Every structure is written in C-alpha cells, then in structure tokens.
Coordinates of C-alpha atoms and ligand atoms in Angstrom, one line a residue:
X1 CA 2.5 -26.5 36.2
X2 CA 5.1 -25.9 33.3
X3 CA 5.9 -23.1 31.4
X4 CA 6.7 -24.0 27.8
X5 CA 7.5 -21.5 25.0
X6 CA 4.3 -21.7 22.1
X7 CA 3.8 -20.1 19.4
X8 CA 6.3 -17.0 20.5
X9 CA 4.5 -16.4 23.9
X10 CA 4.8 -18.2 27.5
X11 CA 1.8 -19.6 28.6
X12 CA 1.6 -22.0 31.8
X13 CA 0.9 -24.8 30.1
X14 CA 1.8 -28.1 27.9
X15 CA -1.9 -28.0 26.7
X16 CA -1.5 -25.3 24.4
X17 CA 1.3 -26.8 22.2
X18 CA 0.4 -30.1 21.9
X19 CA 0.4 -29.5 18.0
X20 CA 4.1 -27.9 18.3
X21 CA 6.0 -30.5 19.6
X22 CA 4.7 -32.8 17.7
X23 CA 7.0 -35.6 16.8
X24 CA 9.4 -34.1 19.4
X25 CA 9.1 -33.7 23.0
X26 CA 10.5 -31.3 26.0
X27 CA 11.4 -27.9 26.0
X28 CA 14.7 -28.1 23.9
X29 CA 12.8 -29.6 20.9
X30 CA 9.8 -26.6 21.7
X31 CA 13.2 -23.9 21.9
X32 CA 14.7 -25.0 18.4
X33 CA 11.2 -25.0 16.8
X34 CA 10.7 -21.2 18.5
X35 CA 13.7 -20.1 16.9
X36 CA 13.0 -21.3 13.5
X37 CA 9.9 -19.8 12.4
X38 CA 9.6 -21.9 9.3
X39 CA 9.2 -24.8 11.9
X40 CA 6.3 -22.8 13.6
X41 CA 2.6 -24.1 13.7
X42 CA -0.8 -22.3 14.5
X43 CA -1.5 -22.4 18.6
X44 CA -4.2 -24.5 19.7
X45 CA -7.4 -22.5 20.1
X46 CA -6.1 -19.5 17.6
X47 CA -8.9 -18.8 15.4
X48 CA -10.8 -21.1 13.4
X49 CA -7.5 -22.2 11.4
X50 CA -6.9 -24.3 14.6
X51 CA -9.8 -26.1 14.3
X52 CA -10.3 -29.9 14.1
X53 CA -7.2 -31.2 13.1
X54 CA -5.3 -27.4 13.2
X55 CA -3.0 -25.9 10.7
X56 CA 0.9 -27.1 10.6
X57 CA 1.7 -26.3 7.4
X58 CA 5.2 -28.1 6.2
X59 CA 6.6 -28.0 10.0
X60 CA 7.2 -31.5 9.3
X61 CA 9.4 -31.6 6.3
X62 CA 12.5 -33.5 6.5
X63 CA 15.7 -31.7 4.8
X64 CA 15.0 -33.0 1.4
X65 CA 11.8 -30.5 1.2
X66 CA 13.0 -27.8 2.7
X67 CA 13.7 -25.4 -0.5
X68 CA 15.2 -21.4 0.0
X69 CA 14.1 -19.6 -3.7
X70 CA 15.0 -16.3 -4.8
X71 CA 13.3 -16.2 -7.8
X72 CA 9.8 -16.6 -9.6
X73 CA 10.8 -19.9 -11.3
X74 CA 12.6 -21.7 -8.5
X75 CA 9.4 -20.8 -6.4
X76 CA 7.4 -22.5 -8.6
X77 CA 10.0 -25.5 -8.9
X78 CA 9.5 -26.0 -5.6
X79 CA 5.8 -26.2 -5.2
X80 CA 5.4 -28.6 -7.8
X81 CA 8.5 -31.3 -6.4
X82 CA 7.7 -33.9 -4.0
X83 CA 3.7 -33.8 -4.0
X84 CA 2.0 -33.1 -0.7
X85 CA 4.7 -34.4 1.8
X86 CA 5.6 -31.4 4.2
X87 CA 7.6 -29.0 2.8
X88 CA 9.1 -25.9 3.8
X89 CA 9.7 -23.1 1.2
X90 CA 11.9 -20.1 2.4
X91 CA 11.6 -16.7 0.0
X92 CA 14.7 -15.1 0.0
X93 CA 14.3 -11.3 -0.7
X94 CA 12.0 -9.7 -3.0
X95 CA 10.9 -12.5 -6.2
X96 CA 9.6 -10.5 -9.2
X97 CA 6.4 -12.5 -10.1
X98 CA 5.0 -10.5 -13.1
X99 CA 7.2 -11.4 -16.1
X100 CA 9.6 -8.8 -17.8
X101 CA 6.8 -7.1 -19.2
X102 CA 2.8 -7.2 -20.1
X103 CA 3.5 -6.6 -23.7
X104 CA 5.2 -10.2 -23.1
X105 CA 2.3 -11.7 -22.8
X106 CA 0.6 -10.5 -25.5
X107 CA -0.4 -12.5 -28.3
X108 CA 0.4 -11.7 -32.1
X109 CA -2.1 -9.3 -33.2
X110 CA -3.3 -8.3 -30.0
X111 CA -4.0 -3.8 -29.8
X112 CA -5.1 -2.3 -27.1
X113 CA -6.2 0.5 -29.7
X114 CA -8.3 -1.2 -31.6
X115 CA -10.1 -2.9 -28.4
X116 CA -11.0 0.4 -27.3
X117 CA -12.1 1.3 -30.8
X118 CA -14.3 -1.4 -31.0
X119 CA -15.8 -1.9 -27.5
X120 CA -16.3 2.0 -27.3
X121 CA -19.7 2.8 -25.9
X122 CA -20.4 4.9 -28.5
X123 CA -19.7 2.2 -31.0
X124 CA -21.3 -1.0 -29.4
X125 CA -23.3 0.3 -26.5
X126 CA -24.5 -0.9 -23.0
X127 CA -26.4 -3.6 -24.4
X128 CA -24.6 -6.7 -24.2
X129 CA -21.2 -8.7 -22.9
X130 CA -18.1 -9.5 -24.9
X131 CA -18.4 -13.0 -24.1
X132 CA -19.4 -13.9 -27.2
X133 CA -17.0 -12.3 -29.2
X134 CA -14.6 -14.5 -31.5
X135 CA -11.2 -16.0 -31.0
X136 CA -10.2 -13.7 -33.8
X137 CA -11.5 -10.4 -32.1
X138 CA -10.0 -7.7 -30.4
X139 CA -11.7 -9.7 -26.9
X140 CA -10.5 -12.7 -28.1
X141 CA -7.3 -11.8 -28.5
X142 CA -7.2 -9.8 -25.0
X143 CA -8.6 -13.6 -23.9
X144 CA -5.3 -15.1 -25.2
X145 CA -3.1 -12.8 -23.8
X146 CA -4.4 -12.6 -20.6
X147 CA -4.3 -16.7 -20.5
X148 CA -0.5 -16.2 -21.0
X149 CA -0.5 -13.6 -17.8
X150 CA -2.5 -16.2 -16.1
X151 CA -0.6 -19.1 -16.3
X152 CA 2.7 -17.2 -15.9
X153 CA 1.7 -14.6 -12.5
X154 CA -0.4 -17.9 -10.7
X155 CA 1.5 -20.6 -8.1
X156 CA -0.3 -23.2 -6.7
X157 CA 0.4 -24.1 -3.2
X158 CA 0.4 -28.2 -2.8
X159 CA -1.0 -29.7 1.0
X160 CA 1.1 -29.4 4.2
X161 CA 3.4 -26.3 2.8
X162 CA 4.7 -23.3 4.7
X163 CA 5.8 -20.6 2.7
X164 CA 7.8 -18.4 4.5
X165 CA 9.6 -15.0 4.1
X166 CA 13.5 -14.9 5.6
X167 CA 14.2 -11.8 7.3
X168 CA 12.7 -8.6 7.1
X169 CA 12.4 -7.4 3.3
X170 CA 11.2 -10.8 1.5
X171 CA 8.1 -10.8 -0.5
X172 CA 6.4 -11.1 -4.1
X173 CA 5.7 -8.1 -6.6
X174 CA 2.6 -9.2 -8.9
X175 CA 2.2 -12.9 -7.8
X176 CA -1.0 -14.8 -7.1
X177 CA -1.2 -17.6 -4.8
X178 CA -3.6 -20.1 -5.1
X179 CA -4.5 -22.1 -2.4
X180 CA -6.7 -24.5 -3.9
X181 CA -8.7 -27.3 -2.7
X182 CA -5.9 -28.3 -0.2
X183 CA -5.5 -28.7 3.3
X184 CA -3.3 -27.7 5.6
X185 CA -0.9 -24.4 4.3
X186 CA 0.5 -21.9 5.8
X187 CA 2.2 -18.3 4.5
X188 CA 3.9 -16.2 6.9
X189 CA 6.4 -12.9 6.7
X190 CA 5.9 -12.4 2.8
X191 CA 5.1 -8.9 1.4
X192 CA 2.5 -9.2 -1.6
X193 CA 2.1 -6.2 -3.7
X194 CA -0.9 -6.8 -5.8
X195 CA -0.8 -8.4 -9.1
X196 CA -1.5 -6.1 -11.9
X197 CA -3.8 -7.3 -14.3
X198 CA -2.2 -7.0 -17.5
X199 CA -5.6 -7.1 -19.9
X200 CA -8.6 -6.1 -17.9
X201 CA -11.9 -6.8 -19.6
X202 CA -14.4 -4.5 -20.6
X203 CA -18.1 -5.1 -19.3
X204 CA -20.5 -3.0 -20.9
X205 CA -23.3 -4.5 -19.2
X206 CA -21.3 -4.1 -15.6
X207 CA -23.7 -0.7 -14.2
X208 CA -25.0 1.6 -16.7
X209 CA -21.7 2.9 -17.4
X210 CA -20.1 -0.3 -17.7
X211 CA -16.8 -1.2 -15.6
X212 CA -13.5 -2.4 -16.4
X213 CA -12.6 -5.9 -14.4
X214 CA -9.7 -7.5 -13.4
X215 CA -8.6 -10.8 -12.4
X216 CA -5.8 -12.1 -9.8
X217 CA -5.8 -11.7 -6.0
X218 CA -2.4 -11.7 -4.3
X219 CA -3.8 -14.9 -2.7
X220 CA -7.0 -17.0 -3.1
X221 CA -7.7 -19.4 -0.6
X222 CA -10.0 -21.4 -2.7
X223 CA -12.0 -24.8 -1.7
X224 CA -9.1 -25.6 0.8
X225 CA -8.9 -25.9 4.8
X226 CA -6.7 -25.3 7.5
X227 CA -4.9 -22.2 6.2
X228 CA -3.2 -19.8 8.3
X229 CA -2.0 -16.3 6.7
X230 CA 0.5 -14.4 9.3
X231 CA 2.6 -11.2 9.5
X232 CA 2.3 -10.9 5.8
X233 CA 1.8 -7.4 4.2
X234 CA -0.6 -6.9 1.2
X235 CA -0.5 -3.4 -0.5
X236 CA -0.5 -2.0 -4.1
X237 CA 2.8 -0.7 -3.1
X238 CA 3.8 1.3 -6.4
X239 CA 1.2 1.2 -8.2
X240 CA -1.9 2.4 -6.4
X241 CA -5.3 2.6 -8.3
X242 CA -4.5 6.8 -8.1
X243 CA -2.2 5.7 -10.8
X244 CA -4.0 4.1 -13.3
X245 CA -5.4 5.6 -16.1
X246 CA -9.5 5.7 -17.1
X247 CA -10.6 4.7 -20.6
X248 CA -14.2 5.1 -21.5
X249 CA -14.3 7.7 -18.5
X250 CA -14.0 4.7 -15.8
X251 CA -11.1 3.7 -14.3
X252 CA -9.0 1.1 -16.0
X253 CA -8.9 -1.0 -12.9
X254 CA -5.9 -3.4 -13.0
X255 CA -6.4 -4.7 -9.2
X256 CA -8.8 -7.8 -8.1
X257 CA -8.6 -8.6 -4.0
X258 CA -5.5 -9.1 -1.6
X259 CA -6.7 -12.0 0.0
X260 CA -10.0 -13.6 -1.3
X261 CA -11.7 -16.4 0.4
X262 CA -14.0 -18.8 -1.9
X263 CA -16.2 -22.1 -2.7
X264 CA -16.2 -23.7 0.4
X265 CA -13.4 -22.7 1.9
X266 CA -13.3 -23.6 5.6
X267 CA -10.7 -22.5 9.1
X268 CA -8.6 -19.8 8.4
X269 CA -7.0 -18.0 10.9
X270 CA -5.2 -14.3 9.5
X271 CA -3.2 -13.0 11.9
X272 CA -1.0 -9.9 12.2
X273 CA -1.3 -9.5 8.6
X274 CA -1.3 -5.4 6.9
X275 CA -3.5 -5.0 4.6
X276 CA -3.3 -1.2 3.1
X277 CA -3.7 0.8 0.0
X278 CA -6.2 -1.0 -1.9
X279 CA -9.9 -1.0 -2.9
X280 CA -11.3 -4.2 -2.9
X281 CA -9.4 -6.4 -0.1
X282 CA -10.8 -9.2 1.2
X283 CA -13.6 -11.5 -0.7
X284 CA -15.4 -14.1 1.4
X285 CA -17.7 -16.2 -0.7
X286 CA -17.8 -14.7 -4.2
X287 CA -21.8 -15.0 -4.8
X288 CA -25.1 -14.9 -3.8
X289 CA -26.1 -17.6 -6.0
X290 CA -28.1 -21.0 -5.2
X291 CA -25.0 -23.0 -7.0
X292 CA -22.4 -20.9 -4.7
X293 CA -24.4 -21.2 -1.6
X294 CA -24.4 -24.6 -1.9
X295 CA -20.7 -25.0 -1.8
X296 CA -20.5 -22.3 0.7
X297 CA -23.1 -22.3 3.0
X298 CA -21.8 -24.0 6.6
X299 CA -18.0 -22.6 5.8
X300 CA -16.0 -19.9 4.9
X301 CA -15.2 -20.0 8.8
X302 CA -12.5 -17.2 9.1
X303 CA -10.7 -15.6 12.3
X304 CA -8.8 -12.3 12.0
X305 CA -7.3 -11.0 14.9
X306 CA -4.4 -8.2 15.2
X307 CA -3.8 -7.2 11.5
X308 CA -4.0 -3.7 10.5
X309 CA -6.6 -2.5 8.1
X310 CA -5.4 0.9 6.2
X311 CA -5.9 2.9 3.5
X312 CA -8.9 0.3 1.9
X313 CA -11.9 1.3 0.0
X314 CA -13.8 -1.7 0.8
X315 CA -13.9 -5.1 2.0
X316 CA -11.9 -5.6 5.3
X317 CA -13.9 -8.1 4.7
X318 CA -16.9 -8.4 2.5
X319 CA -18.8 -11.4 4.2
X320 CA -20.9 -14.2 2.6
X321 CA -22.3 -17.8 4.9
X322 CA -18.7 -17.9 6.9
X323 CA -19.3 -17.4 10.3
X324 CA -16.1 -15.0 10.3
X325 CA -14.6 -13.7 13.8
X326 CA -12.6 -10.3 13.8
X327 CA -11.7 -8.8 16.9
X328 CA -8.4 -7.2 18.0
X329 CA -8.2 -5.7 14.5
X330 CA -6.7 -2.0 14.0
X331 CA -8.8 -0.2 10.8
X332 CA -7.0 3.3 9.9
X333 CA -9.6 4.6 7.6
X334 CA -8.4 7.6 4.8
X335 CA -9.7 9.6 1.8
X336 CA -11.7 7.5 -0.2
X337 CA -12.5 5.0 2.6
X338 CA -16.0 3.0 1.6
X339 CA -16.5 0.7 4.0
X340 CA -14.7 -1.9 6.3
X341 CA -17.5 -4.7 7.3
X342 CA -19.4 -5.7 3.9
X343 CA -22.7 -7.9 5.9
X344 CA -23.2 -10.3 3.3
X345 CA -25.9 -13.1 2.2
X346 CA -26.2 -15.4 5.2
X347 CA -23.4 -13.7 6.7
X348 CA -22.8 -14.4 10.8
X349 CA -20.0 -12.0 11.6
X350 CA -19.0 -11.6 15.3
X351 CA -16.4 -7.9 15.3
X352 CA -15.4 -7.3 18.9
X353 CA -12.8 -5.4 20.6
X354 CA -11.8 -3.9 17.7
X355 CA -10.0 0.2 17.1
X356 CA -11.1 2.3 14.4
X357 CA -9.6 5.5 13.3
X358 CA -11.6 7.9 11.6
X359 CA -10.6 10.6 10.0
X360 CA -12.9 14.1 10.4
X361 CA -15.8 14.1 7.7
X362 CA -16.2 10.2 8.3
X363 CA -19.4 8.7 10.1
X364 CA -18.8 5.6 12.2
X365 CA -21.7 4.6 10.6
X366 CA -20.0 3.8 7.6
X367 CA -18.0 1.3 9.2
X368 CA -20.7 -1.3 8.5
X369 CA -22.0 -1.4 4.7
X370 CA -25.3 -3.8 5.1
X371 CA -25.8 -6.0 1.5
X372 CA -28.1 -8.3 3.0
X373 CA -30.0 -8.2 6.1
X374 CA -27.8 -10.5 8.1
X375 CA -27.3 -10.4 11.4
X376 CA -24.1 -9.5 13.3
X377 CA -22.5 -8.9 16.8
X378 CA -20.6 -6.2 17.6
X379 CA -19.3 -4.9 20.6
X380 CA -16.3 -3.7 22.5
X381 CA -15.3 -1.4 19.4
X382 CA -14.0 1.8 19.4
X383 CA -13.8 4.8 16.9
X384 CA -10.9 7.4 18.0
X385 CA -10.7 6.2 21.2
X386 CA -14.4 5.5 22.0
X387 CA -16.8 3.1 22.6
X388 CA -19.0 2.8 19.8
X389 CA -21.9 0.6 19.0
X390 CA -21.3 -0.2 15.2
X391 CA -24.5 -1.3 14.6
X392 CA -26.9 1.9 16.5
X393 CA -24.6 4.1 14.9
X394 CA -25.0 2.4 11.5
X395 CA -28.8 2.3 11.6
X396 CA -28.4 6.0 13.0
X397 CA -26.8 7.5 9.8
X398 CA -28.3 4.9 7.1
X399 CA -32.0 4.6 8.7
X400 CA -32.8 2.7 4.8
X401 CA -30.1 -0.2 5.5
X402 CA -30.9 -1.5 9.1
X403 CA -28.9 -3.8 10.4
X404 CA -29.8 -6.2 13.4
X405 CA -28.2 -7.7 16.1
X406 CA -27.4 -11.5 16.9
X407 CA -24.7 -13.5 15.0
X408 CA -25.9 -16.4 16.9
X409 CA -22.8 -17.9 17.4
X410 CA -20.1 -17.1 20.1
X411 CA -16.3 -17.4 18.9
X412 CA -14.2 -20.1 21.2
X413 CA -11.2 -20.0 19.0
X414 CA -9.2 -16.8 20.4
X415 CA -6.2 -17.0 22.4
X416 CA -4.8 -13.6 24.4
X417 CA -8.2 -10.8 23.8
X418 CA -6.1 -7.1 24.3
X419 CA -7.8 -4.4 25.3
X420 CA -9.2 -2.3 22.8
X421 CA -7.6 0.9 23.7
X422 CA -4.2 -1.1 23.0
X423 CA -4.5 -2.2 20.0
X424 CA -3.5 0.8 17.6
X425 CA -0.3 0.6 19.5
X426 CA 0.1 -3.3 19.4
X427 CA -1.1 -3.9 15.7
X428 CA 0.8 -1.1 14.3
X429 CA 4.5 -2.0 15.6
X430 CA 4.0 -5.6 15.0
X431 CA 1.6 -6.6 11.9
X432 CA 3.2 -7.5 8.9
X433 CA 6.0 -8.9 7.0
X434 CA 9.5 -8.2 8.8
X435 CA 8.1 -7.9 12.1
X436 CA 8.1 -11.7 12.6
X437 CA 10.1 -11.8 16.0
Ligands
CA1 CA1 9.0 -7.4 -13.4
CA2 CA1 -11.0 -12.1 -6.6

C-alpha cells in the first residue's frame, strides 16, 4: 500500500485522492499541489461537498486565470474575466469591500431624519408595510440608496473558482459573496467581517413592535452545488451589534447572516471555519413556504465538521429540508447566547461528537431551539466535558417544544471522527483564516 500526501494529512492510500491528482500523477505532482493551497481540492468522502462529482474549485486553472487582488475592484475584475474556466483568485491582505462611506451611497434627497419622522410608530402605526410607499418617499428613497450599497458591497463568484486568502491576515471588511446558481467553488483562509447594512428597513408589521431588517450575508451560497467554505473566519469584528444604536426603542440592526444557505442549494462541506460574535449566523433554507419547499425540499445537504462556533446568538445553524451533518464542531456559548441548533421545517439534522461550552446560568437544553417538530439525531455530545443527550435534556427543560429522535439518515461523508473530548483543543488552534497549514 502507498502513502500519498491528501488534502494535508497521510492516509495509506491512492483512493482518497483520486480527485487531487487529477490531471497529474505520482507523489511529486500530489507534493507541489500540498504546498500550494490555492491548488488544493476537497478529499474524497469529506462531507457532502464531496459528493457526486466533488468540489475542485479553480485547482485547474492554467496561469492565465490565476489572478492575486488587493483591492475591492481588482477582486471583482477578476470574477467577471474569463467565464467559468478554472480560475484561481488569491486575496492579498485585508480588501476594504464597503465603499468610502454609506453616505456615498445615498441618493439626492435621501434623510435618515425624516424616515424616522415619518415611519415613527406613533405617526403610522403597526398596521401595515412600507412596501407600498413611493419612489419619491422617505422608503423609496432608502430603496435607492440601499440599491447603490447593493450593487457596490455584492461579488458574484463564477463556476470552478477558488478564492483563496495568502498568508495569515487576508480577508474582506463588509463584502458579500454570492455564490449563485453555480457549481463547483470553493473559499478558503479569508476573514469576513460582516457587511454592514448601510439603510436597514423598517417593518412595522415585523412583531408587535415592529423590527428593523437588514440585508447582506458575508456569503450566500445560493441555488449552487459543490461548494466547499474552509478555515475562513466570520465575525462582526468592530462593529458588534452591542454597538449599534436603537431607534423606535429596537435595535437598528445592520447585520443579516455569515454564511446563509438557500433555494436549493445542494453539497457543502464547511470546514474549520470560526464563526463568532454575531446573532444570526448561519440560514439554511430561508422559508417555510410551499414555493420554497419546492425548490428546497431533497437539498440543502450541508456537512460541518471542526469549525468553532462562539459568541452567536442564534443559528449555528438554523435548519430547513437539508439533511445537514455537524459533528466534530466546538460551540463556546456567552452572554446573550440563544440557541445553536434551530430544528427546522422538514429538517433531518444528524449533530454527533460534538463539544459545547456552557457558561454557568446556561441549560444544555437550550442548545436545541425546536421550530418545527422535526426529527434529529444526536449523540456523542458533550457540554463542559460531559456526555449529554441534547435532545432528553431539551425536552427536560422545554417540556412545551418536544423534540424526537430519528434523522433517518446516517452520514457516509466524514473523513477522520476525533474524539469529542479533543475537540475544544483541536478546533480552537486550528479553525479559521491564517491557520491554513
Ligand atoms: Ca471602508
Ligand atoms: Ca440572509
């Protein structure tokens, strides 16, 4: 039997790797393309972003699509050259993706003040949306700017592209990536502080208090397949929601989701990925609705394994239809903390051999947040150091939400399981940008 270098770790055979020396053959070939991260494809059998036909990303690129950017514009030059032939795009140190200013995206005539004069409760109530407000209004004017933020803070991400972070301190402050309806991409060693929404929109009819909303997740893996998010970081960074101010007496929330998962959306693997100081993190499927389910319903297949979960309100993930896979994950739970598991409509997670740590005053039965009576497996967790059954302790503390047992499906797609009692130690030194090798 052989040994041969894959994916960063030796295993004792060529099986393993077939997708990594592809095009090439031998050990050499396998040596160069361990060196070069960029080169680097997902392992056969890790996570559902292996499945089928597996998750390469640009490792094919010849020299002429293999682009280094170091800022927002060159980035965005380089997603849009040569269509969906492999391509490689190296992010040299930190790109500033949220323009020299909001008030550089607002439109003429656009006043924050006179929105909140006109959309206060007081004046127009809890009745109805803004939707239908005019062109002209203070909304419709908020509409316009925030279409110039849009277009400016999103990048789409063409087919069979690996974005990649060089060295330790490379990254994106207020981008959004959108991965949509494409196959085949792959981000790796990038740190993402969350896009601030710029214009947030007023709902009045959004609880009876009504709630301030905000688009523009750090990345949106939207209609596409084969994606493979690894040792990235995803944080508000300096601007935490602690930050922001409230208007109306509710927060003025400028944050959407680190990583959200949508509309059919199908084999992603997330691995060694930090996800900390944020509220809502990760979306899978984005609605209960008959429309949505019928886009989603058989996908939104998702694997995490080994990425640290800290300092989240909720959503680590939030699951709709996917049969979604988490084990080996770390969860470091702090003031504040919601929920990590949202059990979602037709939701079939499996969470195994997964570490928790709880601060004092926090239930392990919070861990689990049931929005649909779903069931889930769970086993081989532990909360500070013991074995806990998520879902008995759950049903213990929240006897009105009962959750049941039984994803009814058994994950295939894992490579190396640690043991749980390692994990905190593992995750921690090595998840997340800069820690790539
Ligand atoms: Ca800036
Ligand atoms: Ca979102």
């Amino acid at each position: 039997m052989r040994t041969q270098i894959c994916h960063g770790r030796v295993i004792a055979s060529l099986v393993g790797c077939t997708a990594l020396v592809l095009g090439v053959t031998g050990t050499a070939a396998a040596h160069d393309q361990h060196r070069d991260p960029a080169r680097q494809v997902l392992g056969a059998n890790d996570g559902w972003g292996s499945y089928g036909t597996g998750t390469t990303g640009g490792a094919a690129a010849d020299a002429a699509h293999v682009y280094t950017v170091t800022d927002w514009d060159g980035f965005k030059a380089a997603l849009a050259d040569g269509g969906s032939a492999p391509k490689i795009i190296k992010v040299k140190g930190v790109i500033d993706a949220d323009g020299p200013s909001c008030d550089s995206f607002q439109v003429p005539g656009y006043d924050f003040d006179a929105y909140l004069a006109t959309y206060d409760p007081a004046v127009w109530g809890h009745d109805k949306t803004l939707d239908d407000e005019p062109d002209d209004s203070p909304e419709g004017l908020r509409r316009a700017s925030a279409a110039n933020q849009d277009a400016y803070i999103k990048a789409t991400v063409p087919a069979n592209t690996t974005i990649i972070g060089v060295g330790r301190n490379a990254g994106f402050n207020g981008a959004s990536l959108q991965i949509k309806d494409v196959d085949n991409v792959i981000v790796r060693n990038l740190a993402f502080e969350s896009p601030l929404d710029c214009f947030p929109q007023w709902d009045p009819t959004d609880t009876a208090d009504g709630n301030w909303n905000s688009e523009y997740d750090s990345a949106v893996v939207y209609g596409s397949t084969h994606v493979w998010m690894d040792h990235d970081t995803f944080t508000d960074g300096d601007h935490p929601d602690s930050t922001l101010p409230s208007y109306y007496g509710r927060i003025y929330e400028q944050h959407d989701g680190e990583l959200d998962i949508v509309k059919g959306a199908d084999y992603v693997t997330a691995s060694w990925n930090v996800f900390e100081d944020h509220d809502k993190t990760i979306l899978i499927g984005n609605s209960d609705s008959a429309s949505t389910a019928a886009v989603d319903r058989g996908h939104l297949k998702v694997t995490f394994h080994h990425n640290l979960f800290s300092n989240l309100v909720e959503r680590a993930p939030r699951v709709r239809f996917g049969q979604v896979d988490s084990y080996n994950n770390h969860f470091v739970a702090k003031d504040g903390y919601g929920y990590s598991y949202g059990i979602g409509m037709e939701s079939q997670l499996v969470a195994q051999h997964n570490a928790f740590t709880l601060p004092d005053g926090i239930g392990a039965g919070t861990i689990l947040k049931r929005w649909n009576d779903s069931p889930l497996t769970a086993d081989d967790n532990y909360v500070n150091g013991k074995r806990v059954d998520l879902i008995a302790v759950h049903n213990a503390e929240v006897p009105t939400e009962i959750l049941r047992s039984g994803a009814g499906w058994t994950p295939t797609l894992r490579t190396r399981i640690d043991p749980v009692r390692a994990v905190p130690g593992i995750v921690d030194h090595r998840a997340g940008a800069g820690r790539l090798h």
